[in-house]
Amino acid sequence: TSSAMAMDKNISKIMFNHYAIPTPKWFMLKKGDMAEQQVDENIKLQVGYPAVIKPNDEGSTVGLSIVQPDVEDVQLGKALSDAFEYSDNIMAEEYIEGRELTVAVIGGEALPVVEIKPKSGFYDYVHKYTKGFTEYFCPADLPDKLAEHIQKQAITAHNALGCEVYSRVDFRLNSKGEAFCLEVNTLPGMTELSLVPKAASAVGMDFTGLLNRIIELSLNK
Ligand SMILES: Nc1ncnc2c1ncn2[C@@H]1O[C@H](COP(=O)(O)OP(=O)(O)O)[C@@H](O)[C@H]1O
Ligand SMILES: [Mg+2]
């Protein structure tokens, strides 16, 4: 199903490449594959530092670390063992410095782009990504053309993974205005305070209206 494909970050990224949706450079690692020193060399060759180490098939940022060896206390070995605690398949990914954006796609259309900003400006960059207090802006403060471009990419990513009714597509935007797709969430949070309802309210759709739309789309599949 689309869910299983989207939950596999590696397959998702292969699909993004296929559909020309930019995604951070990456390579896969299997438990027991290579020694830490070899991983370090591969990171330098293929993705560079800082690098993100994450399980292939987890959510909610568990087992995810941002590794930057120039900065004290950041250890590749620890990042690898943390990620391998959650999966036998993990990835090393290019770190995209910049802004965090997400786009909900529902019924083949993209809702306005949401920006997710840590309240303190604190991302625990050198240690481990930790969920802090965040603020959400919708529509995100972006030039119209860029916002439309990212919305189009979200729809393409959603379709590429065979998603049907709705999904939420995560991006990082660098300082050059290039958006990189990280993943598609096929079961995004759907409480009144979640991101999808926030994006829906930006186009005048209240929570009940959103749920009705989802039910209607699901019944018409
Ligand atoms: N390549 C990356 N560059 C910058 N930040 C990243 C990268 N990968 C992950 N992150 C940060 O970690 C968060 C969780 O990563 P993600 O790939 O979406 O996994 P999860 O399934 O845990 O949500 C992202 O929302 C982002 O803040
Ligand atoms: Mg995510």
Short mmCIF file of C-alpha atoms and ligand atoms in Angstrom, two decimals:
data_model
loop_
_atom_site.label_atom_id
_atom_site.label_comp_id
_atom_site.label_asym_id
_atom_site.label_seq_id
_atom_site.Cartn_x
_atom_site.Cartn_y
_atom_site.Cartn_z
CA THR A 1 0.00 0.00 0.00
CA SER A 2 0.98 3.64 -0.29
CA SER A 3 1.45 3.82 3.46
CA ALA A 4 4.08 1.07 3.48
CA MET A 5 5.97 2.73 0.64
CA ALA A 6 5.89 6.15 2.29
CA MET A 7 7.03 4.64 5.58
CA ASP A 8 10.17 3.41 3.87
CA LYS A 9 12.27 6.56 3.62
CA ASN A 10 14.76 4.97 1.22
CA ILE A 11 12.09 3.88 -1.28
CA SER A 12 10.38 7.26 -0.91
CA LYS A 13 13.61 9.06 -1.78
CA ILE A 14 14.22 6.79 -4.79
CA MET A 15 10.72 7.75 -5.97
CA PHE A 16 11.43 11.45 -5.37
CA ASN A 17 14.56 11.17 -7.52
CA HIS A 18 12.56 9.43 -10.21
CA TYR A 19 10.02 12.26 -10.26
CA ALA A 20 12.72 14.96 -10.10
CA ILE A 21 11.69 16.10 -6.62
CA PRO A 22 14.90 17.26 -4.92
CA THR A 23 15.72 15.24 -1.79
CA PRO A 24 18.87 15.41 0.35
CA LYS A 25 21.72 13.14 -0.73
CA TRP A 26 21.82 9.90 1.23
CA PHE A 27 23.11 6.37 1.52
CA MET A 28 21.84 3.34 3.37
CA LEU A 29 23.50 1.33 6.11
CA LYS A 30 22.63 -2.13 7.37
CA LYS A 31 23.45 -3.35 10.83
CA GLY A 32 26.93 -4.87 10.78
CA ASP A 33 27.64 -3.49 7.30
CA MET A 34 30.72 -1.44 7.95
CA ALA A 35 32.90 -0.13 10.73
CA GLU A 36 32.35 3.36 12.10
CA GLN A 37 35.49 4.65 10.40
CA GLN A 38 34.24 3.45 7.05
CA VAL A 39 30.88 5.10 7.64
CA ASP A 40 32.73 8.31 8.44
CA GLU A 41 34.64 8.09 5.16
CA ASN A 42 31.46 7.44 3.22
CA ILE A 43 29.76 10.38 4.87
CA LYS A 44 32.62 12.65 3.84
CA LEU A 45 32.49 11.33 0.28
CA GLN A 46 28.75 11.14 -0.26
CA VAL A 47 26.78 13.47 1.99
CA GLY A 48 29.24 15.62 3.92
CA TYR A 49 29.04 16.90 7.47
CA PRO A 50 26.85 17.83 9.24
CA ALA A 51 25.05 14.60 8.47
CA VAL A 52 21.71 13.28 9.64
CA ILE A 53 21.63 9.69 10.88
CA LYS A 54 18.15 8.19 11.06
CA PRO A 55 16.29 4.89 10.99
CA ASN A 56 14.75 4.10 7.61
CA ASP A 57 11.30 3.41 8.90
CA GLU A 58 10.51 5.35 12.05
CA GLY A 59 8.56 8.50 12.77
CA SER A 60 8.51 11.23 15.39
CA THR A 61 12.26 11.79 15.02
CA VAL A 62 13.13 8.79 17.21
CA GLY A 63 16.65 7.50 16.74
CA LEU A 64 17.57 10.58 14.71
CA SER A 65 20.79 12.54 15.25
CA ILE A 66 22.60 15.34 13.52
CA VAL A 67 26.32 14.61 13.53
CA GLN A 68 28.94 17.34 13.25
CA PRO A 69 32.39 16.11 14.19
CA ASP A 70 33.94 19.60 14.36
CA VAL A 71 31.68 20.33 17.26
CA GLU A 72 32.57 18.79 20.59
CA ASP A 73 30.48 15.93 21.91
CA VAL A 74 28.95 14.85 18.66
CA GLN A 75 29.76 11.27 18.01
CA LEU A 76 29.04 9.23 14.96
CA GLY A 77 29.26 5.98 16.91
CA LYS A 78 26.54 7.08 19.31
CA ALA A 79 24.33 8.32 16.45
CA LEU A 80 24.69 4.98 14.65
CA SER A 81 23.88 2.87 17.70
CA ASP A 82 20.91 5.12 18.55
CA ALA A 83 19.48 4.70 15.05
CA PHE A 84 20.17 0.96 14.95
CA GLU A 85 18.16 0.59 18.14
CA TYR A 86 15.05 1.28 16.09
CA SER A 87 15.83 -0.44 12.82
CA ASP A 88 18.35 -2.69 11.08
CA ASN A 89 18.22 -0.26 8.15
CA ILE A 90 19.31 3.29 8.70
CA MET A 91 20.46 6.14 6.49
CA ALA A 92 23.06 8.86 6.49
CA GLU A 93 21.61 11.96 4.89
CA GLU A 94 22.90 15.36 3.87
CA TYR A 95 21.86 17.95 6.44
CA ILE A 96 19.86 20.80 4.93
CA GLU A 97 20.42 23.95 6.93
CA GLY A 98 17.39 26.17 6.68
CA ARG A 99 13.69 26.41 7.26
CA GLU A 100 11.24 23.60 7.91
CA LEU A 101 8.09 23.47 5.79
CA THR A 102 5.24 21.04 5.46
CA VAL A 103 2.37 20.81 2.98
CA ALA A 104 -0.88 18.91 3.40
CA VAL A 105 -2.31 17.35 0.27
CA ILE A 106 -5.98 16.47 0.28
CA GLY A 107 -8.15 15.34 -2.59
CA GLY A 108 -5.32 15.97 -5.05
CA GLU A 109 -4.88 19.58 -3.94
CA ALA A 110 -2.24 21.17 -1.75
CA LEU A 111 -3.23 23.32 1.22
CA PRO A 112 -1.13 26.43 1.97
CA VAL A 113 2.48 25.81 3.05
CA VAL A 114 3.05 25.66 6.83
CA GLU A 115 6.35 26.77 8.36
CA ILE A 116 7.45 25.05 11.56
CA LYS A 117 9.74 27.20 13.68
CA PRO A 118 11.32 26.23 16.96
CA LYS A 119 10.26 28.93 19.44
CA SER A 120 13.67 29.52 20.92
CA GLY A 121 15.51 29.07 17.65
CA PHE A 122 16.93 26.02 19.33
CA TYR A 123 17.16 22.82 17.32
CA ASP A 124 19.72 21.05 19.46
CA TYR A 125 21.80 21.12 16.34
CA VAL A 126 24.96 19.52 17.71
CA HIS A 127 23.44 16.81 19.83
CA LYS A 128 20.24 15.13 19.02
CA TYR A 129 17.22 16.56 17.37
CA THR A 130 14.76 17.08 20.17
CA LYS A 131 11.23 18.25 19.89
CA GLY A 132 11.07 21.65 21.49
CA PHE A 133 8.41 24.24 21.61
CA THR A 134 7.43 25.14 18.11
CA GLU A 135 5.47 27.86 16.39
CA TYR A 136 3.53 27.38 13.17
CA PHE A 137 2.97 29.90 10.43
CA CYS A 138 0.38 29.33 7.75
CA PRO A 139 0.57 30.42 5.04
CA ALA A 140 4.36 30.43 5.41
CA ASP A 141 6.08 33.71 4.59
CA LEU A 142 7.33 32.78 1.10
CA PRO A 143 7.24 34.39 -2.36
CA ASP A 144 4.07 33.23 -4.15
CA LYS A 145 6.00 31.48 -6.91
CA LEU A 146 8.10 29.49 -4.45
CA ALA A 147 5.08 28.51 -2.37
CA GLU A 148 3.28 27.31 -5.52
CA HIS A 149 6.36 25.36 -6.60
CA ILE A 150 6.59 23.61 -3.23
CA GLN A 151 2.87 22.84 -3.31
CA LYS A 152 3.30 21.26 -6.75
CA GLN A 153 6.18 19.17 -5.49
CA ALA A 154 4.08 18.04 -2.53
CA ILE A 155 1.32 16.86 -4.89
CA THR A 156 3.88 15.05 -7.06
CA ALA A 157 5.41 13.35 -3.99
CA HIS A 158 1.96 12.39 -2.71
CA ASN A 159 1.06 10.84 -6.08
CA ALA A 160 4.48 9.22 -6.53
CA LEU A 161 3.93 7.20 -3.37
CA GLY A 162 0.42 6.24 -4.38
CA CYS A 163 -1.26 8.21 -1.60
CA GLU A 164 -4.95 8.65 -2.08
CA VAL A 165 -7.03 10.69 0.32
CA TYR A 166 -4.58 12.87 2.20
CA SER A 167 -0.98 13.13 3.36
CA ARG A 168 1.47 15.70 4.72
CA VAL A 169 4.75 16.25 2.89
CA ASP A 170 7.83 17.51 4.80
CA PHE A 171 10.46 19.79 3.26
CA ARG A 172 13.60 21.68 4.23
CA LEU A 173 14.24 24.99 2.47
CA ASN A 174 17.83 26.22 2.22
CA SER A 175 18.94 29.84 2.06
CA LYS A 176 19.02 29.73 -1.75
CA GLY A 177 15.31 28.97 -1.78
CA GLU A 178 15.79 25.35 -2.82
CA ALA A 179 13.28 22.95 -1.25
CA PHE A 180 14.26 19.38 -0.44
CA CYS A 181 11.64 16.76 0.25
CA LEU A 182 12.29 14.66 3.36
CA GLU A 183 9.28 12.39 3.51
CA VAL A 184 5.56 11.94 3.06
CA ASN A 185 3.51 11.28 6.19
CA THR A 186 0.53 9.16 5.31
CA LEU A 187 -0.97 9.27 8.78
CA PRO A 188 -0.34 12.86 9.86
CA GLY A 189 -1.74 13.99 13.20
CA MET A 190 -5.44 14.79 12.91
CA THR A 191 -6.43 16.39 16.17
CA GLU A 192 -7.83 19.89 16.21
CA LEU A 193 -4.35 21.22 17.05
CA SER A 194 -2.48 19.28 14.33
CA LEU A 195 -0.81 20.79 11.29
CA VAL A 196 -3.26 19.61 8.64
CA PRO A 197 -6.26 21.26 10.39
CA LYS A 198 -4.14 24.42 10.75
CA ALA A 199 -3.44 24.48 7.04
CA ALA A 200 -7.11 23.79 6.27
CA SER A 201 -8.24 26.69 8.42
CA ALA A 202 -6.00 28.99 6.35
CA VAL A 203 -8.35 28.33 3.42
CA GLY A 204 -11.44 28.71 5.57
CA MET A 205 -12.06 25.01 6.17
CA ASP A 206 -12.88 24.34 9.83
CA PHE A 207 -12.11 21.07 11.60
CA THR A 208 -15.54 19.55 10.99
CA GLY A 209 -15.37 20.63 7.35
CA LEU A 210 -11.98 18.97 7.01
CA LEU A 211 -13.16 15.71 8.54
CA ASN A 212 -16.25 15.73 6.32
CA ARG A 213 -14.03 16.25 3.27
CA ILE A 214 -11.79 13.34 4.30
CA ILE A 215 -14.80 11.07 4.83
CA GLU A 216 -16.32 12.11 1.52
CA LEU A 217 -13.02 11.45 -0.33
CA SER A 218 -12.57 8.11 1.41
CA LEU A 219 -16.05 6.96 0.47
CA ASN A 220 -15.55 7.96 -3.17
CA LYS A 221 -12.25 6.12 -3.62
N1 LIG B 1 18.34 16.01 5.98
C1 LIG B 1 17.86 16.78 6.95
N2 LIG B 1 18.27 18.07 7.05
C2 LIG B 1 17.80 18.85 8.05
N3 LIG B 1 16.95 18.45 8.99
C3 LIG B 1 16.50 17.18 8.95
C4 LIG B 1 16.93 16.28 7.93
N4 LIG B 1 16.34 15.09 8.15
C5 LIG B 1 15.56 15.24 9.23
N5 LIG B 1 15.65 16.49 9.73
C6 LIG B 1 14.93 17.03 10.89
O1 LIG B 1 14.40 15.95 11.64
C7 LIG B 1 12.96 15.92 11.55
C8 LIG B 1 12.45 14.50 11.41
O2 LIG B 1 12.98 13.90 10.24
P1 LIG B 1 12.09 13.05 9.23
O3 LIG B 1 12.96 12.60 8.13
O4 LIG B 1 10.88 13.82 8.85
O5 LIG B 1 11.72 11.77 10.10
P2 LIG B 1 10.46 11.40 11.03
O6 LIG B 1 9.87 10.22 10.34
O7 LIG B 1 11.05 11.07 12.34
O8 LIG B 1 9.51 12.58 11.04
C9 LIG B 1 12.65 16.79 10.34
O9 LIG B 1 11.35 17.31 10.43
C10 LIG B 1 13.74 17.83 10.41
O10 LIG B 1 13.46 18.81 11.39
MG MG B 2 8.85 13.85 9.46
#
